[in-house]
mmCIF file of C-alpha atoms and ligand atoms in Angstrom:
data_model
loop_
_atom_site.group_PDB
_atom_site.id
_atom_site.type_symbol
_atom_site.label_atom_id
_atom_site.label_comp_id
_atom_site.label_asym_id
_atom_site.label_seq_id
_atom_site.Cartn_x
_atom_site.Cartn_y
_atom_site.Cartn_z
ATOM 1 C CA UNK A 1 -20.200 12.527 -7.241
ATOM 2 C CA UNK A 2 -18.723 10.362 -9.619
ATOM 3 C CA UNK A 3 -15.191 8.395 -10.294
ATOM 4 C CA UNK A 4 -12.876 10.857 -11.670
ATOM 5 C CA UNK A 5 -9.264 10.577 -13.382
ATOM 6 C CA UNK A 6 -6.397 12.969 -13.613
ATOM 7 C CA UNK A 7 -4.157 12.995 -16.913
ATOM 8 C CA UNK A 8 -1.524 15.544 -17.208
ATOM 9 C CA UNK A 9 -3.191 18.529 -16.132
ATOM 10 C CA UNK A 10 -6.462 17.464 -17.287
ATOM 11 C CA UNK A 11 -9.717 16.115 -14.786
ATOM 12 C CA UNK A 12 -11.409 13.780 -16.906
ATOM 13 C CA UNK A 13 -14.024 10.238 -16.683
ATOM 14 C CA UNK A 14 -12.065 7.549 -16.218
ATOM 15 C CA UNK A 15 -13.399 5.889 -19.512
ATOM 16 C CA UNK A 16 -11.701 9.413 -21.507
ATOM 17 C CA UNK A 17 -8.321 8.660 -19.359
ATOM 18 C CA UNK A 18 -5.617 7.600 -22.259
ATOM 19 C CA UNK A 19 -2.337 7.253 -22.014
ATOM 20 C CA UNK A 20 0.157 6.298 -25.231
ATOM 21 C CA UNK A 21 1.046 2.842 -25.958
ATOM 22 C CA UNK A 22 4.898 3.882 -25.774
ATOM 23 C CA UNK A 23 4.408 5.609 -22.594
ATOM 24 C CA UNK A 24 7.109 4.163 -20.198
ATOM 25 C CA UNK A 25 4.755 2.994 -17.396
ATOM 26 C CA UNK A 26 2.787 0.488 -19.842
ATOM 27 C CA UNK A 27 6.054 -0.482 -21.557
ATOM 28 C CA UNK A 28 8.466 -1.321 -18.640
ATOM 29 C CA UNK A 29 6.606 -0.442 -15.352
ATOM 30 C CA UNK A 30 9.053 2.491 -15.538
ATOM 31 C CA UNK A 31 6.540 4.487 -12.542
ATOM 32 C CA UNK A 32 5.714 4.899 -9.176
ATOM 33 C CA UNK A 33 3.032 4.984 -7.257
ATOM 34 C CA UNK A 34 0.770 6.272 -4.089
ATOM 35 C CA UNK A 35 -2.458 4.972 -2.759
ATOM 36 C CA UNK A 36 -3.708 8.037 -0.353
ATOM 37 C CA UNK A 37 -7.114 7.589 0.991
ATOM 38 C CA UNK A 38 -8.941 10.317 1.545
ATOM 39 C CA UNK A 39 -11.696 11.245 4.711
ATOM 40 C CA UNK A 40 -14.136 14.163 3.091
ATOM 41 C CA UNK A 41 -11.739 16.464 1.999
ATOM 42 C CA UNK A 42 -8.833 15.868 4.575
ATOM 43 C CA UNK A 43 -5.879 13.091 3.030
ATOM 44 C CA UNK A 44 -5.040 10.829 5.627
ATOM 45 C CA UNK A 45 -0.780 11.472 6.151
ATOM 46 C CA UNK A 46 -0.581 13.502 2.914
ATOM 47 C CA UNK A 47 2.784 14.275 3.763
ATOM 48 C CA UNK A 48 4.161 10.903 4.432
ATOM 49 C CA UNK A 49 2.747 9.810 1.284
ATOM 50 C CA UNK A 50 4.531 12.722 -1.285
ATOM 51 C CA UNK A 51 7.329 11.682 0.730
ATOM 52 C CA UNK A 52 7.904 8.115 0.476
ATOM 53 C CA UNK A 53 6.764 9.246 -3.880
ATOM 54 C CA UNK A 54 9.956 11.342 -3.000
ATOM 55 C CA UNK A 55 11.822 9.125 -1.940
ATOM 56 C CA UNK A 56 10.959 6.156 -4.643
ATOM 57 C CA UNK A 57 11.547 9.157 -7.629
ATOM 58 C CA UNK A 58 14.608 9.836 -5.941
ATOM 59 C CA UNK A 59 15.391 6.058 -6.688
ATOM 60 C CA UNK A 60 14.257 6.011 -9.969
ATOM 61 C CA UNK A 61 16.031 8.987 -11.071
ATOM 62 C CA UNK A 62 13.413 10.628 -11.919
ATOM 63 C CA UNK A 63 12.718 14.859 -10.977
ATOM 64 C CA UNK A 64 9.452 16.712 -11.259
ATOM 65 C CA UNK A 65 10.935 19.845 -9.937
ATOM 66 C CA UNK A 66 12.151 20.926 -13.622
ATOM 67 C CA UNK A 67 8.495 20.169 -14.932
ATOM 68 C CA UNK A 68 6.587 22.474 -12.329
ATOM 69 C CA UNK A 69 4.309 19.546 -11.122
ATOM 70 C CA UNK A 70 2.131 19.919 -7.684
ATOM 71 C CA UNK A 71 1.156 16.556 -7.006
ATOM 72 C CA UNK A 72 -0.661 18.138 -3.495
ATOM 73 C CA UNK A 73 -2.579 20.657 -5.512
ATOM 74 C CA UNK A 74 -3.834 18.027 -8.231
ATOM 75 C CA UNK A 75 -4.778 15.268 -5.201
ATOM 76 C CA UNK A 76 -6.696 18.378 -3.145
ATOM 77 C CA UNK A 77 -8.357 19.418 -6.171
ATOM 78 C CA UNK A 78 -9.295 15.862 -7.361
ATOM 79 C CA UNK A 79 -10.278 15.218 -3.795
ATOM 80 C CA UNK A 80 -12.825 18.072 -3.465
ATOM 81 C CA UNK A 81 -14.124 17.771 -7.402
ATOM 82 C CA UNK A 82 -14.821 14.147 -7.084
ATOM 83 C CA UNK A 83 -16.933 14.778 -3.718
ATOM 84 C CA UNK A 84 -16.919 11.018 -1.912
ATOM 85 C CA UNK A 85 -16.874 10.461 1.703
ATOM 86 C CA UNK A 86 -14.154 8.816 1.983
ATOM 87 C CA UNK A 87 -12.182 9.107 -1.452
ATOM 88 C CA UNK A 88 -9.604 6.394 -2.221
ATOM 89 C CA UNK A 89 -6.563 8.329 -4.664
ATOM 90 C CA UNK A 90 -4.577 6.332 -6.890
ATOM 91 C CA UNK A 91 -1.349 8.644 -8.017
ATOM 92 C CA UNK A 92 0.679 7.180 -10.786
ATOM 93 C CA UNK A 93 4.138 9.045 -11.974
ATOM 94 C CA UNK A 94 5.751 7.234 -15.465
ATOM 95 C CA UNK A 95 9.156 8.663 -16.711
ATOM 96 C CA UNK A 96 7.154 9.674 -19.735
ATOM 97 C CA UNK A 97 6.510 8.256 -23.260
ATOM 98 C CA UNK A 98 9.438 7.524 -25.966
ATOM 99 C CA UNK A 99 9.492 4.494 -28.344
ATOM 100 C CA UNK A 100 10.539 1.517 -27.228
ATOM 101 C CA UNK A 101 13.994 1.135 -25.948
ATOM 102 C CA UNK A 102 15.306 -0.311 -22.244
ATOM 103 C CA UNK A 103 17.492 2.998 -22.089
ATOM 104 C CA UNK A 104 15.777 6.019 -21.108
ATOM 105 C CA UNK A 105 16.280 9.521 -22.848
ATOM 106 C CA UNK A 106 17.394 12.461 -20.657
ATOM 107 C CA UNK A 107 14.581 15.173 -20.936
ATOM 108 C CA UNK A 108 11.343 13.415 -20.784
ATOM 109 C CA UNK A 109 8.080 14.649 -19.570
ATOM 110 C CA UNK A 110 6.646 12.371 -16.803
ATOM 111 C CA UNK A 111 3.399 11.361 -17.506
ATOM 112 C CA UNK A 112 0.872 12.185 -14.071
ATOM 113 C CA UNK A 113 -2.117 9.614 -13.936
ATOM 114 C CA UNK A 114 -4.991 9.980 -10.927
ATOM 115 C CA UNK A 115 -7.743 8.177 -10.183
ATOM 116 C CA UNK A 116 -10.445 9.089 -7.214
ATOM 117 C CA UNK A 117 -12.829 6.510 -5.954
ATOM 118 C CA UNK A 118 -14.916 5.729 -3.302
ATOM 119 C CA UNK A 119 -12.358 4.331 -0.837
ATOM 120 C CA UNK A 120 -13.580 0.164 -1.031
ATOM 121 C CA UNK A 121 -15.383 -0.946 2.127
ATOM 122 C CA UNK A 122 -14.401 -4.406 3.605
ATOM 123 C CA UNK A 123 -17.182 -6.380 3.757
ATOM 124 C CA UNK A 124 -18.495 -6.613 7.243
ATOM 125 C CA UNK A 125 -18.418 -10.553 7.760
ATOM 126 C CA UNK A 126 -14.809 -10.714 6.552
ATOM 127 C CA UNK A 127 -13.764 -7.724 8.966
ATOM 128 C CA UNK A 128 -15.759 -10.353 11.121
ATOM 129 C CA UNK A 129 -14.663 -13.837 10.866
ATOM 130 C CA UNK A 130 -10.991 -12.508 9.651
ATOM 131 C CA UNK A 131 -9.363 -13.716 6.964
ATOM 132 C CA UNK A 132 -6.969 -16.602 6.258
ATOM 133 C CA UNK A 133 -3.372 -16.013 4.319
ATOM 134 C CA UNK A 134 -0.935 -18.615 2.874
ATOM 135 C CA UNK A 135 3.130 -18.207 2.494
ATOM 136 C CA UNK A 136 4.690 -18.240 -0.556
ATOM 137 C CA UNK A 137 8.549 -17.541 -2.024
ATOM 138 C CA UNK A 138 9.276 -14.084 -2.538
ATOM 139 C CA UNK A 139 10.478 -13.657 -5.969
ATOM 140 C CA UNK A 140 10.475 -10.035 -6.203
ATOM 141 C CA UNK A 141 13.020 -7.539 -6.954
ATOM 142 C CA UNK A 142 15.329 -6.821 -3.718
ATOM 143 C CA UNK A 143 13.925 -2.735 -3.378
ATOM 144 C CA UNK A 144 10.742 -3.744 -2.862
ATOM 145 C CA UNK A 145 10.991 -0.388 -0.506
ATOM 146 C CA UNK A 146 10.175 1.671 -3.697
ATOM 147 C CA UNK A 147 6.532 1.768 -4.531
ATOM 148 C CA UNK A 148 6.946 0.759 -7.925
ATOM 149 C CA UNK A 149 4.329 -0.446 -10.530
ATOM 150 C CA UNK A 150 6.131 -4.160 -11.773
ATOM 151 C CA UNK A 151 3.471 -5.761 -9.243
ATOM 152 C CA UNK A 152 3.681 -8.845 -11.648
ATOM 153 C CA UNK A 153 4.368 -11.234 -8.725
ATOM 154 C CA UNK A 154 1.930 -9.562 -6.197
ATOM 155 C CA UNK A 155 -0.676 -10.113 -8.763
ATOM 156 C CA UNK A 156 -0.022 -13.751 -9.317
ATOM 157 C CA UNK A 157 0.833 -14.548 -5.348
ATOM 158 C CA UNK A 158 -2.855 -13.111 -4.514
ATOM 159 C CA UNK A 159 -4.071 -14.813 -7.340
ATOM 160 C CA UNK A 160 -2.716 -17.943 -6.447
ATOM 161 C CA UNK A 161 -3.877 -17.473 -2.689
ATOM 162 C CA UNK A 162 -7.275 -16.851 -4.111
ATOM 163 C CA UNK A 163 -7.272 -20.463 -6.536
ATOM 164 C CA UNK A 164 -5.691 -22.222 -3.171
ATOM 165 C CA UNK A 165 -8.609 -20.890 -1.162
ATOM 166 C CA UNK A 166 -7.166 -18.370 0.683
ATOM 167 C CA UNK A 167 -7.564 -14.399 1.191
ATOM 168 C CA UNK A 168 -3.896 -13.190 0.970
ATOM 169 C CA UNK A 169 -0.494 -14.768 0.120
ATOM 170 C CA UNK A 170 2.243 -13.229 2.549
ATOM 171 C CA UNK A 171 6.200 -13.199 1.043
ATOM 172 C CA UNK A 172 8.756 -15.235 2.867
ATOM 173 C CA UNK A 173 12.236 -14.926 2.013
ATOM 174 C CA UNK A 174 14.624 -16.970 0.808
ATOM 175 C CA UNK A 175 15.802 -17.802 4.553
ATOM 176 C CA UNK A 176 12.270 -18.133 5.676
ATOM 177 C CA UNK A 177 11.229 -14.328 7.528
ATOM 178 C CA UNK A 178 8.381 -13.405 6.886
ATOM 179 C CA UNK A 179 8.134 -9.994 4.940
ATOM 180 C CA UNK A 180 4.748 -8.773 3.488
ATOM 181 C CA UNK A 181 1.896 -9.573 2.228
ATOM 182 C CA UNK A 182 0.469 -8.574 -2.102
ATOM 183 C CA UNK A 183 -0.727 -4.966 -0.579
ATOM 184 C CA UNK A 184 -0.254 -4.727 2.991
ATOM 185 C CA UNK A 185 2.255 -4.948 5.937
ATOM 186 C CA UNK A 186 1.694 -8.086 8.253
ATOM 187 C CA UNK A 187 2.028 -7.857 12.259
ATOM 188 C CA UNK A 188 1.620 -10.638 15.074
ATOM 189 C CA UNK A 189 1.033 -10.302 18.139
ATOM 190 C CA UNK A 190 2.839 -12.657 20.897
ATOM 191 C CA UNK A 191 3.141 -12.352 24.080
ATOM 192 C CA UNK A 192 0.970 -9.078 24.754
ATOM 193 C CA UNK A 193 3.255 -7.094 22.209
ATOM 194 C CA UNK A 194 3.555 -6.618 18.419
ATOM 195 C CA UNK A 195 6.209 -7.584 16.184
ATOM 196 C CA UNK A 196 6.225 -6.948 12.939
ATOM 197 C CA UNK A 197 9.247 -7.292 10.150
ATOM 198 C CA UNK A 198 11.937 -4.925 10.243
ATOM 199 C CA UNK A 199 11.401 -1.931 7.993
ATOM 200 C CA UNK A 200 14.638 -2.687 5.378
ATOM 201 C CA UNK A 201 14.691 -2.870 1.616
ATOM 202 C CA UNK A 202 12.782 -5.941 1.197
ATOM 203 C CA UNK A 203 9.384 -4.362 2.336
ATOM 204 C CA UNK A 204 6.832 -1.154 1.584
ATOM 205 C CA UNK A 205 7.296 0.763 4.127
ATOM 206 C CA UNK A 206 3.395 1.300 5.053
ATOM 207 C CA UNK A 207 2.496 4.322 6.215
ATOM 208 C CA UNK A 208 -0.413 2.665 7.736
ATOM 209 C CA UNK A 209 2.295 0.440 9.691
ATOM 210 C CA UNK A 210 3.949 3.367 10.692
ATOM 211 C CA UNK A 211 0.301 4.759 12.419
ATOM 212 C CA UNK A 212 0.051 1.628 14.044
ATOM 213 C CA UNK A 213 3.655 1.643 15.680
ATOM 214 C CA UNK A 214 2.206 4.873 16.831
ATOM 215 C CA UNK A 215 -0.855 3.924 17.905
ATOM 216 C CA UNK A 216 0.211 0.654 20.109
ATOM 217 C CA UNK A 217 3.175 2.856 21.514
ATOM 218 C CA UNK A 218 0.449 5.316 22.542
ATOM 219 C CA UNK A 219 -1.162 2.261 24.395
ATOM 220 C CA UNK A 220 2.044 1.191 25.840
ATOM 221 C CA UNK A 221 2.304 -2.034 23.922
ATOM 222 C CA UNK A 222 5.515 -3.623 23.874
ATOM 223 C CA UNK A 223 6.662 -3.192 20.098
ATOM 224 C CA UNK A 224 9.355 -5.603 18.157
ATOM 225 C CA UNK A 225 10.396 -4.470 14.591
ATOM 226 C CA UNK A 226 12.216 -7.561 13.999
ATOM 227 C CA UNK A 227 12.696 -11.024 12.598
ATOM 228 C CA UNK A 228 9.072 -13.102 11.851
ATOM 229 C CA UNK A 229 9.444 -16.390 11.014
ATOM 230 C CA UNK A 230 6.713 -18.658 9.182
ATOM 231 C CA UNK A 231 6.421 -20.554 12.681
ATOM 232 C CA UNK A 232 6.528 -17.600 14.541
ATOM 233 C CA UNK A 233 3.097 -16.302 12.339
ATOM 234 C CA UNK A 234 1.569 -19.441 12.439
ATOM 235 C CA UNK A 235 1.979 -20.051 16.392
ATOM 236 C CA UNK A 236 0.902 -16.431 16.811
ATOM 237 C CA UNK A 237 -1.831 -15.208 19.541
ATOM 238 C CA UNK A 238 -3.516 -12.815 16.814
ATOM 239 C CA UNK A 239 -2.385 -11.948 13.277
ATOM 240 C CA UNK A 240 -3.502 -8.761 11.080
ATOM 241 C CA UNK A 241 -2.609 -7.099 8.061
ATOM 242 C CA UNK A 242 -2.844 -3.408 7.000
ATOM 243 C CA UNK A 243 -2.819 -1.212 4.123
ATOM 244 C CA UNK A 244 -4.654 2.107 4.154
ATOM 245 C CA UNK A 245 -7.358 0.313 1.576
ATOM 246 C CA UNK A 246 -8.252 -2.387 4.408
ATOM 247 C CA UNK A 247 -6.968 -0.251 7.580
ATOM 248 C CA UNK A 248 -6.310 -3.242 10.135
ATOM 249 C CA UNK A 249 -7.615 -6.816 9.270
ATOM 250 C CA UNK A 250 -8.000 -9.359 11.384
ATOM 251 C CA UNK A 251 -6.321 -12.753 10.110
ATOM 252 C CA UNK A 252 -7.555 -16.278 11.797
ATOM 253 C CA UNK A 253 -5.615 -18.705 9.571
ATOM 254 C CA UNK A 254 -2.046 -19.081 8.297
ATOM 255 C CA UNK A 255 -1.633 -21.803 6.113
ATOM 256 C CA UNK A 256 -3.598 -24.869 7.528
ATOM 257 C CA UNK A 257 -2.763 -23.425 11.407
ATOM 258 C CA UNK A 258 -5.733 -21.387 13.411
ATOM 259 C CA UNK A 259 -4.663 -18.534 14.948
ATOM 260 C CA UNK A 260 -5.875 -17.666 18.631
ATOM 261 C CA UNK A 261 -9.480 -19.216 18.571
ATOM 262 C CA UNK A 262 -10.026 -18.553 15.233
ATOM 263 C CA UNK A 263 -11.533 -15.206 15.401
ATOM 264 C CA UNK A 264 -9.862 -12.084 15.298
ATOM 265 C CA UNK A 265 -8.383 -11.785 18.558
ATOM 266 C CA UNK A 266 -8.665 -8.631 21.356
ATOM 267 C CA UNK A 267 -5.456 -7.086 20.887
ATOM 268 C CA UNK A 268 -6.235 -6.232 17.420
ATOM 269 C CA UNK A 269 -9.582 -4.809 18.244
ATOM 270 C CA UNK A 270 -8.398 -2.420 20.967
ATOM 271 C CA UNK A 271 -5.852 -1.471 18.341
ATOM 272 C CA UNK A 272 -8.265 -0.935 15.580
ATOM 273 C CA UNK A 273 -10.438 0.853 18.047
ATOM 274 C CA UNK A 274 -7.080 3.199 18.757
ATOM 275 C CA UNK A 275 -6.707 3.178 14.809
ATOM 276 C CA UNK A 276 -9.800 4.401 14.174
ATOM 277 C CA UNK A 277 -10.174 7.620 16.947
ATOM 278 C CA UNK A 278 -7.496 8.929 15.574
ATOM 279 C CA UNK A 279 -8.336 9.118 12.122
ATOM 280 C CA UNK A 280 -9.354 12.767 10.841
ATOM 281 C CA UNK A 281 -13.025 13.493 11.568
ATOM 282 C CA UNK A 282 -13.176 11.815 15.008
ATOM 283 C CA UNK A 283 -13.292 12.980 18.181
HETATM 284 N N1 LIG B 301 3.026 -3.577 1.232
HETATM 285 C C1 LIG B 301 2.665 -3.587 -0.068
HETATM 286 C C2 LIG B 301 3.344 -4.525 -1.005
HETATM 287 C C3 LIG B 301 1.645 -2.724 -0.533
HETATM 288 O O1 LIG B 301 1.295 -2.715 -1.836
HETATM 289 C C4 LIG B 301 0.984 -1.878 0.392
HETATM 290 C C5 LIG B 301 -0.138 -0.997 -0.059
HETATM 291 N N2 LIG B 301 0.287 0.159 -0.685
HETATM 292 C C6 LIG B 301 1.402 -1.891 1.741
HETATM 293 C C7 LIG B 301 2.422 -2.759 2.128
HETATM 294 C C8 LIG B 301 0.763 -0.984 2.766
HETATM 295 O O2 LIG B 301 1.154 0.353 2.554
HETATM 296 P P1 LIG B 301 0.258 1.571 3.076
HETATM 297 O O3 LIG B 301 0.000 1.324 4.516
HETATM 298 O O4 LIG B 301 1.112 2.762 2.846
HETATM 299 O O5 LIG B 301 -1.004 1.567 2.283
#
């Protein structure tokens, strides 16, 4: 069992993993990505994930068919060679390599980059206590919908959130809803019910939100995909984030405003509790 990478048909360490300076990825974020987490060998909504890559290559222009690629077969066998309980996949598709220059040329070879690692545990006083977030301006592109490399302003809002104290920074837009958070989907819960922002262009559209929807509709819990506002989060019974790194966490403070009684509230542990049973492996 050790961390493994995948390079264009090869399985390799991750220290051997090299890809060229002129490959589009590195040069203009020209790529995609998945983050598929993995319990022992079964991916959790395999499907879901190759489709939403799909659907964001689709957007890109960009076609594997013509290049014979089985991005399935490369994440089963990466999966089952790397050996990890609960394996966390990173799946990166660039339009390939060509020297410098904005325009792309027709014909290239995407480059295929994997990683497998031991899916990150959250540490068990933060699942705890919770965590705290703070709003900031969304200055990302408008298809945010396409799970695109060019984090740049994911990485400096969490960074920022980090300096300012906090866990997370969450996106607000320009007329104040509340979208998303650096690498997860936010929900609230008010009034007995979820609501979480509608699933347009603006936001990733998690497929670990999606299992939720499912989840509290399975519990009969009254479900609004709809507007958020900053007040509405911060004057929220419970608030939670989720990702399929960090499943469902618990947040207890939004900006300088407590949430509930400052611990993560009951809604979202019956809902995690729902989360979790019907993961693959449990009963
Ligand atoms: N939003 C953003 C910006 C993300 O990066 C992620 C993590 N991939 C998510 C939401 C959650 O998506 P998923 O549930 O598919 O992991």
């Amino acid at each position: 069992m050790s961390e493994l990478a995948y390079v264009n048909g090869t399985f390799c360490d991750p220290a051997d993993a090299t890809v060229s300076i002129n490959d589009r990825g590195f040069q203009y974020a020209d790529s995609v990505y998945e983050v598929i987490v993995a319990i022992g060998s079964e991916p959790f909504r395999m499907t879901e994930h190759l489709e939403r890559m799909r659907r964001g290559l689709e957007a890109i222009g960009l076609d594997l068919e013509p290049h014979g690629i089985d991005l399935e077969r490369i994440i089963r066998e990466g999966i089952e060679r790397a050996g990890f309980d609960r394996t966390m996949v990173y799946l990166q598709v660039t339009r390939g390599v060509q020297p410098r220059a904005h325009v792309y040329q027709d014909g290239l070879v995407p480059t295929i980059v994997a990683t497998f690692r031991p899916k990150p545990v959250v540490d068990a006083g933060v699942r705890a206590r919770g965590v705290s977030i703070m709003t900031i301006d969304d200055t990302r592109r408008t298809e945010c919908k396409i799970k695109a490399t060019s984090l740049l302003p994911n990485v400096l809002a969490v960074s920022q959130a980090r300096r300012d104290g906090y866990h997370d920074a969450v996106f607000v837009s320009p007329s104040g809803e509340v979208r998303e958070a650096s690498s997860s989907n936010v929900f609230a819960v008010r009034g007995g019910g979820l609501v979480t922002p509608v699933r347009d262009a603006s936001i990733l559209h998690g497929i670990t939100r999606q299992y939720i929807l499912e989840c509290a509709e399975r519990m009969d819990l009254p479900l609004i995909e709809g507007t958020l506002t900053v007040p509405d989060l911060e004057s929220a019974d419970e608030v939670f984030l989720s990702s399929s790194v960090i499943d469902i966490l618990a947040v207890t403070k939004v900006n300088d405003k407590t949430i509930g009684t400052g611990k993560p509230g009951p809604l979202t542990a019956r809902l995690y509790k729902t989360f979790l049973k019907g993961l693959p492996g449990s009963a």
